[in-house]
Amino acid sequence: MSDTDTLCFANADGVTGNPTIDGFFFTDAGVLTTEAEPGYVGGSRMTFGGAGFPPVVFQGVRDTGTGTLVFAFLCRLDRTFDPRDVVVLALRPAAGAGDQARRRIDIFPSFLDVGADDPGPAGDPDDIPPGVPMGADYHVRGNHVPQAINFYRADNSAAPWTAYSPVTPGAYEVKVRTWLPPVAMGSPDESAWSIEIRVPVSTATGGADWINLSPAGFGLYFSVVRIGQDVAAGPDVVDDYYATQFRFPVVPGNALTGFLDTTLQINPSWYGTGLIPALQVPAESNLGLGVRFVDGALGVGCRKPSTGATLSHEISGTENNHLVAILQNTGTSDANNVTAEVRLANWGLGSPGFTDWARPPGLAPNPSASITVPAGGGAVETHSDWLAGTIPAAYAAHKHQCIWVQLSSSSAVNFAQSSVRRNMDFINLSEVERPAEVSGVGYPPPKDGGKTHDFLLFTHVRKIRVRDLMGKGAVLGDEMLAFAAGALQQPGPLPVPNLEMASIAVGDQREWRDTVLYLWITEGYRRTGQTLTIGKITAEVLDEGPGAFGYVARHEGIDDPFSWSFEGPGLTRRRPGVHGLKVPHDGVTTLNVKLKADKDGPRGDVSTDPPAKGPGIGGPDGGSVSSGDGPTAATVENWVKRNFKWWWLLILLIILLLILLMR
């Protein structure tokens, strides 16, 4: 059993209670409110994508009040709200069972450009969640039914599936939430959405057309699919759409292709395992809990005497380096003989294979010495020492490294998270310039017989005013806390007095009135030539294996323009924030990446690579560039699209009222 193929739906905590099904379950970094959802305490969480800022998050728990399982999915770094964005959830009665009794639920959360909405001529206005900072507007729309939801059951004749309508539709409660995160002026707009769905565990509550899920292990597969248009297209794709997919189990080669209808193929070998401990015999005989990293990717890094407790990417050639992994054990028994193996790659997009990354020469011991990770969730550390005198010159010249840590044990240990890679670093602006390597190692040969892989780079920039983190009652969440602590507590020109990073940040807003954090993320995807057809559109499936790299950048000057650029061979510009890149098969391409914040500087993507040729440049649904700044970043165009139906009805009512008054 491992974190890549097993999820545990433990009972919700008896003190914090069961989750509320309204579409909200995760505090997104930079989206600041006083909302909280404690209902997933004790449940499982899985994040997808490599960097430190996962584009997709899953959480699962068993609701003790209804006895149902609650699945929650968050998707962000989406360029637009597309009506074909979808979560595909497939289940079988038992993990090792045949494929005859499977069920599938396809959930489409959003309406085009609007996000969550209720059908009808008026639509709904945006919500205003409690605690939103003054001047901010995230255009939140919560507690909505999905745009569409389709149910399928196994059909073992001509097609794999038959569509059906549940006899007890109320057993499958589904709610959606959408929002626009805060982005820097001139940067691509970003859309985000989340789904919560309540799923019955048996025919007793789900109806005669449902299935009985085995508590000891039921079959589970899901894919979170983001659809976009025109930025990833080529002459081989009819509709100029692309599809990025984040899947459980986390194994290569299990992406959905073909048609999202009754003919969709989900290979029987793709299913992982879901556990329901409270219903097992004996109860809780298989919890699926165990050892994991504290704070995910930000729980690994390099520690040096000059930086104190801060973990970073930077390898020093003049100081001793301690490569650290911070672990905890959520299980009920101590985990013995746990070791951590460290591999490195130059900052950028490394190979998708762990063994393709370099074992640091001179790092000792590697794997680390065995430790015991005690039960109960307390943090412990593994570390390996890399002394200054043993670091090769090549590493000193590329001191910013991507770090991949893989855990193992010679004892019977369950790993709730056995591997993590970190490509995220903390920096101070005003200007940073650094090489980034994009690897073509570890992929099958290009299907066209050529010598290069086609990559696509998607860049997003969130802008977070530090003074807003100090707002009264603001709930930051673990992710935002880790980013803020790393960026603000690092050595820099300003001290950090009166700041306490806890569940709620406490500090003097006046002291931080001119400090801003930029969360700069570049996702990398490899074009595959495979396609997925949803309704009337056909999208090219992109390989998410390359992962992402990024910065959390601190700057003093809240209104200073922020910009970035890429330079290097094989780059083409598809639109601001989207670039194509040719990478040699089994080779690397090195880019020069520059970030800058300056009161007299430009905004947004200032790369000068030549424009891409052929179709797929720009287009109606390829994403827009923000004309605002910070939390008020939504464009006027998007505001009109989101509110047009509501205001149009209001105008009609006013006209009708005026006509009546004139009679």
PDB file of N, CA and C in Angstrom, residues 45-124:
ATOM      1  N   ARG A  45      -5.745  13.653   2.394  1.00  0.00           N
ATOM      2  CA  ARG A  45      -5.482  14.742   1.457  1.00  0.00           C
ATOM      3  C   ARG A  45      -4.420  14.289   0.481  1.00  0.00           C
ATOM      4  N   MET A  46      -4.608  14.617  -0.783  1.00  0.00           N
ATOM      5  CA  MET A  46      -3.603  14.333  -1.801  1.00  0.00           C
ATOM      6  C   MET A  46      -3.462  15.567  -2.676  1.00  0.00           C
ATOM      7  N   THR A  47      -2.209  15.942  -2.964  1.00  0.00           N
ATOM      8  CA  THR A  47      -1.947  17.082  -3.838  1.00  0.00           C
ATOM      9  C   THR A  47      -1.290  16.584  -5.119  1.00  0.00           C
ATOM     10  N   PHE A  48      -1.506  17.324  -6.205  1.00  0.00           N
ATOM     11  CA  PHE A  48      -1.034  16.906  -7.521  1.00  0.00           C
ATOM     12  C   PHE A  48      -0.209  18.023  -8.136  1.00  0.00           C
ATOM     13  N   GLY A  49       0.860  17.659  -8.818  1.00  0.00           N
ATOM     14  CA  GLY A  49       1.737  18.627  -9.456  1.00  0.00           C
ATOM     15  C   GLY A  49       2.945  18.904  -8.599  1.00  0.00           C
ATOM     16  N   GLY A  50       4.106  19.092  -9.230  1.00  0.00           N
ATOM     17  CA  GLY A  50       5.336  19.273  -8.477  1.00  0.00           C
ATOM     18  C   GLY A  50       5.792  20.712  -8.471  1.00  0.00           C
ATOM     19  N   ALA A  51       6.018  21.282  -7.309  1.00  0.00           N
ATOM     20  CA  ALA A  51       6.617  22.608  -7.153  1.00  0.00           C
ATOM     21  C   ALA A  51       6.525  23.043  -5.712  1.00  0.00           C
ATOM     22  N   GLY A  52       5.381  22.896  -5.095  1.00  0.00           N
ATOM     23  CA  GLY A  52       5.115  23.473  -3.794  1.00  0.00           C
ATOM     24  C   GLY A  52       3.802  24.223  -3.805  1.00  0.00           C
ATOM     25  N   PHE A  53       3.217  24.400  -5.009  1.00  0.00           N
ATOM     26  CA  PHE A  53       1.899  25.032  -5.149  1.00  0.00           C
ATOM     27  C   PHE A  53       1.070  24.134  -6.067  1.00  0.00           C
ATOM     28  N   PRO A  54       0.418  23.107  -5.501  1.00  0.00           N
ATOM     29  CA  PRO A  54      -0.265  22.118  -6.339  1.00  0.00           C
ATOM     30  C   PRO A  54      -1.452  22.709  -7.078  1.00  0.00           C
ATOM     31  N   PRO A  55      -1.586  22.426  -8.369  1.00  0.00           N
ATOM     32  CA  PRO A  55      -2.745  22.925  -9.117  1.00  0.00           C
ATOM     33  C   PRO A  55      -4.041  22.223  -8.749  1.00  0.00           C
ATOM     34  N   VAL A  56      -3.940  21.002  -8.200  1.00  0.00           N
ATOM     35  CA  VAL A  56      -5.135  20.238  -7.820  1.00  0.00           C
ATOM     36  C   VAL A  56      -4.931  19.661  -6.426  1.00  0.00           C
ATOM     37  N   VAL A  57      -5.982  19.746  -5.596  1.00  0.00           N
ATOM     38  CA  VAL A  57      -5.969  19.189  -4.244  1.00  0.00           C
ATOM     39  C   VAL A  57      -7.213  18.332  -4.075  1.00  0.00           C
ATOM     40  N   PHE A  58      -7.026  17.145  -3.499  1.00  0.00           N
ATOM     41  CA  PHE A  58      -8.154  16.273  -3.154  1.00  0.00           C
ATOM     42  C   PHE A  58      -8.200  16.070  -1.644  1.00  0.00           C
ATOM     43  N   GLN A  59      -9.403  16.070  -1.072  1.00  0.00           N
ATOM     44  CA  GLN A  59      -9.604  15.659   0.309  1.00  0.00           C
ATOM     45  C   GLN A  59     -10.809  14.727   0.380  1.00  0.00           C
ATOM     46  N   GLY A  60     -10.732  13.754   1.302  1.00  0.00           N
ATOM     47  CA  GLY A  60     -11.811  12.796   1.460  1.00  0.00           C
ATOM     48  C   GLY A  60     -12.016  12.431   2.911  1.00  0.00           C
ATOM     49  N   VAL A  61     -13.280  12.177   3.299  1.00  0.00           N
ATOM     50  CA  VAL A  61     -13.611  11.851   4.677  1.00  0.00           C
ATOM     51  C   VAL A  61     -14.945  11.114   4.683  1.00  0.00           C
ATOM     52  N   ARG A  62     -15.228  10.414   5.778  1.00  0.00           N
ATOM     53  CA  ARG A  62     -16.543   9.786   5.945  1.00  0.00           C
ATOM     54  C   ARG A  62     -17.384  10.653   6.868  1.00  0.00           C
ATOM     55  N   ASP A  63     -18.565  11.028   6.398  1.00  0.00           N
ATOM     56  CA  ASP A  63     -19.509  11.805   7.190  1.00  0.00           C
ATOM     57  C   ASP A  63     -20.201  10.854   8.162  1.00  0.00           C
ATOM     58  N   THR A  64     -19.993  11.063   9.463  1.00  0.00           N
ATOM     59  CA  THR A  64     -20.555  10.135  10.454  1.00  0.00           C
ATOM     60  C   THR A  64     -22.057  10.336  10.642  1.00  0.00           C
ATOM     61  N   GLY A  65     -22.572  11.483  10.230  1.00  0.00           N
ATOM     62  CA  GLY A  65     -24.004  11.718  10.371  1.00  0.00           C
ATOM     63  C   GLY A  65     -24.827  10.961   9.347  1.00  0.00           C
ATOM     64  N   THR A  66     -24.350  10.952   8.089  1.00  0.00           N
ATOM     65  CA  THR A  66     -25.088  10.284   7.013  1.00  0.00           C
ATOM     66  C   THR A  66     -24.484   8.941   6.628  1.00  0.00           C
ATOM     67  N   GLY A  67     -23.259   8.672   7.090  1.00  0.00           N
ATOM     68  CA  GLY A  67     -22.587   7.434   6.704  1.00  0.00           C
ATOM     69  C   GLY A  67     -22.044   7.447   5.293  1.00  0.00           C
ATOM     70  N   THR A  68     -22.095   8.591   4.619  1.00  0.00           N
ATOM     71  CA  THR A  68     -21.629   8.698   3.239  1.00  0.00           C
ATOM     72  C   THR A  68     -20.150   9.074   3.195  1.00  0.00           C
ATOM     73  N   LEU A  69     -19.551   8.905   2.012  1.00  0.00           N
ATOM     74  CA  LEU A  69     -18.200   9.385   1.765  1.00  0.00           C
ATOM     75  C   LEU A  69     -18.287  10.746   1.087  1.00  0.00           C
ATOM     76  N   VAL A  70     -17.405  11.658   1.503  1.00  0.00           N
ATOM     77  CA  VAL A  70     -17.369  12.987   0.906  1.00  0.00           C
ATOM     78  C   VAL A  70     -16.063  13.126   0.131  1.00  0.00           C
ATOM     79  N   PHE A  71     -16.202  13.416  -1.160  1.00  0.00           N
ATOM     80  CA  PHE A  71     -15.068  13.669  -2.041  1.00  0.00           C
ATOM     81  C   PHE A  71     -15.017  15.168  -2.316  1.00  0.00           C
ATOM     82  N   ALA A  72     -13.839  15.777  -2.172  1.00  0.00           N
ATOM     83  CA  ALA A  72     -13.680  17.208  -2.416  1.00  0.00           C
ATOM     84  C   ALA A  72     -12.500  17.431  -3.360  1.00  0.00           C
ATOM     85  N   PHE A  73     -12.716  18.232  -4.402  1.00  0.00           N
ATOM     86  CA  PHE A  73     -11.696  18.487  -5.422  1.00  0.00           C
ATOM     87  C   PHE A  73     -11.536  19.995  -5.596  1.00  0.00           C
ATOM     88  N   LEU A  74     -10.290  20.465  -5.575  1.00  0.00           N
ATOM     89  CA  LEU A  74      -9.981  21.857  -5.882  1.00  0.00           C
ATOM     90  C   LEU A  74      -9.106  21.893  -7.121  1.00  0.00           C
ATOM     91  N   CYS A  75      -9.414  22.801  -8.045  1.00  0.00           N
ATOM     92  CA  CYS A  75      -8.626  22.983  -9.259  1.00  0.00           C
ATOM     93  C   CYS A  75      -8.338  24.466  -9.435  1.00  0.00           C
ATOM     94  N   ARG A  76      -7.088  24.823  -9.620  1.00  0.00           N
ATOM     95  CA  ARG A  76      -6.701  26.225  -9.801  1.00  0.00           C
ATOM     96  C   ARG A  76      -5.654  26.334 -10.908  1.00  0.00           C
ATOM     97  N   LEU A  77      -5.160  27.542 -11.135  1.00  0.00           N
ATOM     98  CA  LEU A  77      -4.268  27.825 -12.263  1.00  0.00           C
ATOM     99  C   LEU A  77      -4.959  27.514 -13.589  1.00  0.00           C
ATOM    100  N   ASP A  78      -6.280  27.595 -13.588  1.00  0.00           N
ATOM    101  CA  ASP A  78      -7.069  27.440 -14.803  1.00  0.00           C
ATOM    102  C   ASP A  78      -7.132  28.809 -15.477  1.00  0.00           C
ATOM    103  N   ARG A  79      -6.997  28.857 -16.786  1.00  0.00           N
ATOM    104  CA  ARG A  79      -6.949  30.149 -17.462  1.00  0.00           C
ATOM    105  C   ARG A  79      -8.328  30.760 -17.668  1.00  0.00           C
ATOM    106  N   THR A  80      -9.350  29.919 -17.730  1.00  0.00           N
ATOM    107  CA  THR A  80     -10.720  30.407 -17.888  1.00  0.00           C
ATOM    108  C   THR A  80     -11.665  29.421 -17.216  1.00  0.00           C
ATOM    109  N   PHE A  81     -12.916  29.830 -17.035  1.00  0.00           N
ATOM    110  CA  PHE A  81     -13.974  28.893 -16.694  1.00  0.00           C
ATOM    111  C   PHE A  81     -14.506  28.313 -18.007  1.00  0.00           C
ATOM    112  N   ASP A  82     -14.369  27.011 -18.163  1.00  0.00           N
ATOM    113  CA  ASP A  82     -14.807  26.351 -19.388  1.00  0.00           C
ATOM    114  C   ASP A  82     -15.900  25.354 -19.048  1.00  0.00           C
ATOM    115  N   PRO A  83     -16.978  25.299 -19.814  1.00  0.00           N
ATOM    116  CA  PRO A  83     -18.071  24.365 -19.496  1.00  0.00           C
ATOM    117  C   PRO A  83     -17.687  22.904 -19.652  1.00  0.00           C
ATOM    118  N   ARG A  84     -16.504  22.630 -20.240  1.00  0.00           N
ATOM    119  CA  ARG A  84     -16.043  21.240 -20.349  1.00  0.00           C
ATOM    120  C   ARG A  84     -15.062  20.848 -19.249  1.00  0.00           C
ATOM    121  N   ASP A  85     -14.675  21.775 -18.358  1.00  0.00           N
ATOM    122  CA  ASP A  85     -13.930  21.364 -17.160  1.00  0.00           C
ATOM    123  C   ASP A  85     -14.742  20.283 -16.457  1.00  0.00           C
ATOM    124  N   VAL A  86     -14.087  19.222 -15.995  1.00  0.00           N
ATOM    125  CA  VAL A  86     -14.865  18.090 -15.482  1.00  0.00           C
ATOM    126  C   VAL A  86     -14.041  17.282 -14.492  1.00  0.00           C
ATOM    127  N   VAL A  87     -14.722  16.702 -13.514  1.00  0.00           N
ATOM    128  CA  VAL A  87     -14.141  15.668 -12.651  1.00  0.00           C
ATOM    129  C   VAL A  87     -14.824  14.353 -13.000  1.00  0.00           C
ATOM    130  N   VAL A  88     -14.027  13.361 -13.368  1.00  0.00           N
ATOM    131  CA  VAL A  88     -14.533  12.025 -13.682  1.00  0.00           C
ATOM    132  C   VAL A  88     -14.196  11.110 -12.506  1.00  0.00           C
ATOM    133  N   LEU A  89     -15.235  10.574 -11.864  1.00  0.00           N
ATOM    134  CA  LEU A  89     -15.085   9.730 -10.678  1.00  0.00           C
ATOM    135  C   LEU A  89     -15.633   8.346 -10.996  1.00  0.00           C
ATOM    136  N   ALA A  90     -14.780   7.316 -10.888  1.00  0.00           N
ATOM    137  CA  ALA A  90     -15.196   5.944 -11.184  1.00  0.00           C
ATOM    138  C   ALA A  90     -14.954   5.063  -9.963  1.00  0.00           C
ATOM    139  N   LEU A  91     -15.922   4.158  -9.663  1.00  0.00           N
ATOM    140  CA  LEU A  91     -15.833   3.301  -8.486  1.00  0.00           C
ATOM    141  C   LEU A  91     -16.214   1.871  -8.842  1.00  0.00           C
ATOM    142  N   ARG A  92     -15.620   0.921  -8.108  1.00  0.00           N
ATOM    143  CA  ARG A  92     -15.967  -0.494  -8.201  1.00  0.00           C
ATOM    144  C   ARG A  92     -16.213  -1.024  -6.799  1.00  0.00           C
ATOM    145  N   PRO A  93     -17.014  -2.057  -6.640  1.00  0.00           N
ATOM    146  CA  PRO A  93     -17.320  -2.560  -5.284  1.00  0.00           C
ATOM    147  C   PRO A  93     -16.088  -2.943  -4.486  1.00  0.00           C
ATOM    148  N   ALA A  94     -15.110  -3.543  -5.133  1.00  0.00           N
ATOM    149  CA  ALA A  94     -13.891  -3.962  -4.434  1.00  0.00           C
ATOM    150  C   ALA A  94     -12.688  -3.663  -5.310  1.00  0.00           C
ATOM    151  N   ALA A  95     -11.547  -3.436  -4.664  1.00  0.00           N
ATOM    152  CA  ALA A  95     -10.356  -3.031  -5.406  1.00  0.00           C
ATOM    153  C   ALA A  95      -9.932  -4.097  -6.412  1.00  0.00           C
ATOM    154  N   GLY A  96     -10.042  -5.345  -6.026  1.00  0.00           N
ATOM    155  CA  GLY A  96      -9.610  -6.414  -6.917  1.00  0.00           C
ATOM    156  C   GLY A  96     -10.740  -7.056  -7.688  1.00  0.00           C
ATOM    157  N   ALA A  97     -11.922  -6.455  -7.649  1.00  0.00           N
ATOM    158  CA  ALA A  97     -13.095  -7.066  -8.280  1.00  0.00           C
ATOM    159  C   ALA A  97     -13.042  -6.893  -9.788  1.00  0.00           C
ATOM    160  N   GLY A  98     -13.887  -7.660 -10.463  1.00  0.00           N
ATOM    161  CA  GLY A  98     -14.013  -7.490 -11.891  1.00  0.00           C
ATOM    162  C   GLY A  98     -14.640  -6.147 -12.221  1.00  0.00           C
ATOM    163  N   ASP A  99     -14.767  -5.874 -13.513  1.00  0.00           N
ATOM    164  CA  ASP A  99     -15.210  -4.568 -13.962  1.00  0.00           C
ATOM    165  C   ASP A  99     -16.715  -4.519 -14.207  1.00  0.00           C
ATOM    166  N   GLN A 100     -17.445  -5.584 -13.840  1.00  0.00           N
ATOM    167  CA  GLN A 100     -18.847  -5.674 -14.248  1.00  0.00           C
ATOM    168  C   GLN A 100     -19.769  -4.721 -13.487  1.00  0.00           C
ATOM    169  N   ALA A 101     -19.436  -4.343 -12.256  1.00  0.00           N
ATOM    170  CA  ALA A 101     -20.371  -3.573 -11.425  1.00  0.00           C
ATOM    171  C   ALA A 101     -19.899  -2.148 -11.179  1.00  0.00           C
ATOM    172  N   ARG A 102     -19.118  -1.627 -12.056  1.00  0.00           N
ATOM    173  CA  ARG A 102     -18.555  -0.288 -11.832  1.00  0.00           C
ATOM    174  C   ARG A 102     -19.608   0.799 -12.048  1.00  0.00           C
ATOM    175  N   ARG A 103     -19.353   1.985 -11.456  1.00  0.00           N
ATOM    176  CA  ARG A 103     -20.176   3.167 -11.640  1.00  0.00           C
ATOM    177  C   ARG A 103     -19.261   4.356 -11.944  1.00  0.00           C
ATOM    178  N   ARG A 104     -19.814   5.346 -12.629  1.00  0.00           N
ATOM    179  CA  ARG A 104     -19.035   6.536 -13.003  1.00  0.00           C
ATOM    180  C   ARG A 104     -19.910   7.775 -12.870  1.00  0.00           C
ATOM    181  N   ILE A 105     -19.323   8.849 -12.328  1.00  0.00           N
ATOM    182  CA  ILE A 105     -20.007  10.131 -12.192  1.00  0.00           C
ATOM    183  C   ILE A 105     -19.121  11.202 -12.824  1.00  0.00           C
ATOM    184  N   ASP A 106     -19.642  11.937 -13.807  1.00  0.00           N
ATOM    185  CA  ASP A 106     -18.946  13.056 -14.435  1.00  0.00           C
ATOM    186  C   ASP A 106     -19.581  14.356 -13.944  1.00  0.00           C
ATOM    187  N   ILE A 107     -18.765  15.231 -13.336  1.00  0.00           N
ATOM    188  CA  ILE A 107     -19.271  16.478 -12.749  1.00  0.00           C
ATOM    189  C   ILE A 107     -18.661  17.657 -13.498  1.00  0.00           C
ATOM    190  N   PHE A 108     -19.506  18.481 -14.105  1.00  0.00           N
ATOM    191  CA  PHE A 108     -19.078  19.669 -14.839  1.00  0.00           C
ATOM    192  C   PHE A 108     -19.417  20.896 -13.979  1.00  0.00           C
ATOM    193  N   PRO A 109     -18.421  21.586 -13.409  1.00  0.00           N
ATOM    194  CA  PRO A 109     -18.731  22.613 -12.402  1.00  0.00           C
ATOM    195  C   PRO A 109     -19.191  23.958 -12.964  1.00  0.00           C
ATOM    196  N   SER A 110     -18.692  24.364 -14.148  1.00  0.00           N
ATOM    197  CA  SER A 110     -18.755  25.780 -14.504  1.00  0.00           C
ATOM    198  C   SER A 110     -19.530  26.060 -15.785  1.00  0.00           C
ATOM    199  N   PHE A 111     -20.016  27.304 -15.859  1.00  0.00           N
ATOM    200  CA  PHE A 111     -20.544  27.864 -17.090  1.00  0.00           C
ATOM    201  C   PHE A 111     -19.448  28.705 -17.743  1.00  0.00           C
ATOM    202  N   LEU A 112     -19.497  28.842 -19.060  1.00  0.00           N
ATOM    203  CA  LEU A 112     -18.462  29.535 -19.804  1.00  0.00           C
ATOM    204  C   LEU A 112     -18.232  30.946 -19.275  1.00  0.00           C
ATOM    205  N   ASP A 113     -16.983  31.228 -18.862  1.00  0.00           N
ATOM    206  CA  ASP A 113     -16.530  32.548 -18.408  1.00  0.00           C
ATOM    207  C   ASP A 113     -17.186  33.039 -17.122  1.00  0.00           C
ATOM    208  N   VAL A 114     -18.232  32.362 -16.666  1.00  0.00           N
ATOM    209  CA  VAL A 114     -18.990  32.818 -15.500  1.00  0.00           C
ATOM    210  C   VAL A 114     -18.570  32.084 -14.245  1.00  0.00           C
ATOM    211  N   GLY A 115     -18.293  30.787 -14.367  1.00  0.00           N
ATOM    212  CA  GLY A 115     -18.028  29.964 -13.201  1.00  0.00           C
ATOM    213  C   GLY A 115     -19.307  29.326 -12.714  1.00  0.00           C
ATOM    214  N   ALA A 116     -19.444  29.179 -11.413  1.00  0.00           N
ATOM    215  CA  ALA A 116     -20.648  28.583 -10.839  1.00  0.00           C
ATOM    216  C   ALA A 116     -21.830  29.522 -11.033  1.00  0.00           C
ATOM    217  N   ASP A 117     -22.960  28.934 -11.318  1.00  0.00           N
ATOM    218  CA  ASP A 117     -24.158  29.735 -11.556  1.00  0.00           C
ATOM    219  C   ASP A 117     -25.358  28.817 -11.457  1.00  0.00           C
ATOM    220  N   ASP A 118     -26.531  29.413 -11.357  1.00  0.00           N
ATOM    221  CA  ASP A 118     -27.781  28.663 -11.444  1.00  0.00           C
ATOM    222  C   ASP A 118     -28.425  28.984 -12.779  1.00  0.00           C
ATOM    223  N   PRO A 119     -28.899  27.982 -13.510  1.00  0.00           N
ATOM    224  CA  PRO A 119     -29.474  28.238 -14.830  1.00  0.00           C
ATOM    225  C   PRO A 119     -30.663  29.183 -14.741  1.00  0.00           C
ATOM    226  N   GLY A 120     -30.904  29.880 -15.830  1.00  0.00           N
ATOM    227  CA  GLY A 120     -32.029  30.796 -15.873  1.00  0.00           C
ATOM    228  C   GLY A 120     -31.644  32.117 -16.496  1.00  0.00           C
ATOM    229  N   PRO A 121     -32.616  32.974 -16.819  1.00  0.00           N
ATOM    230  CA  PRO A 121     -32.305  34.228 -17.520  1.00  0.00           C
ATOM    231  C   PRO A 121     -31.573  35.237 -16.653  1.00  0.00           C
ATOM    232  N   ALA A 122     -31.742  35.161 -15.342  1.00  0.00           N
ATOM    233  CA  ALA A 122     -31.139  36.175 -14.476  1.00  0.00           C
ATOM    234  C   ALA A 122     -29.755  35.785 -14.007  1.00  0.00           C
ATOM    235  N   GLY A 123     -29.509  34.505 -13.815  1.00  0.00           N
ATOM    236  CA  GLY A 123     -28.255  34.109 -13.216  1.00  0.00           C
ATOM    237  C   GLY A 123     -28.165  34.571 -11.772  1.00  0.00           C
ATOM    238  N   ASP A 124     -26.989  34.530 -11.208  1.00  0.00           N
ATOM    239  CA  ASP A 124     -26.790  34.930  -9.820  1.00  0.00           C
ATOM    240  C   ASP A 124     -25.652  35.932  -9.729  1.00  0.00           C
TER     241      ASP A 124
END
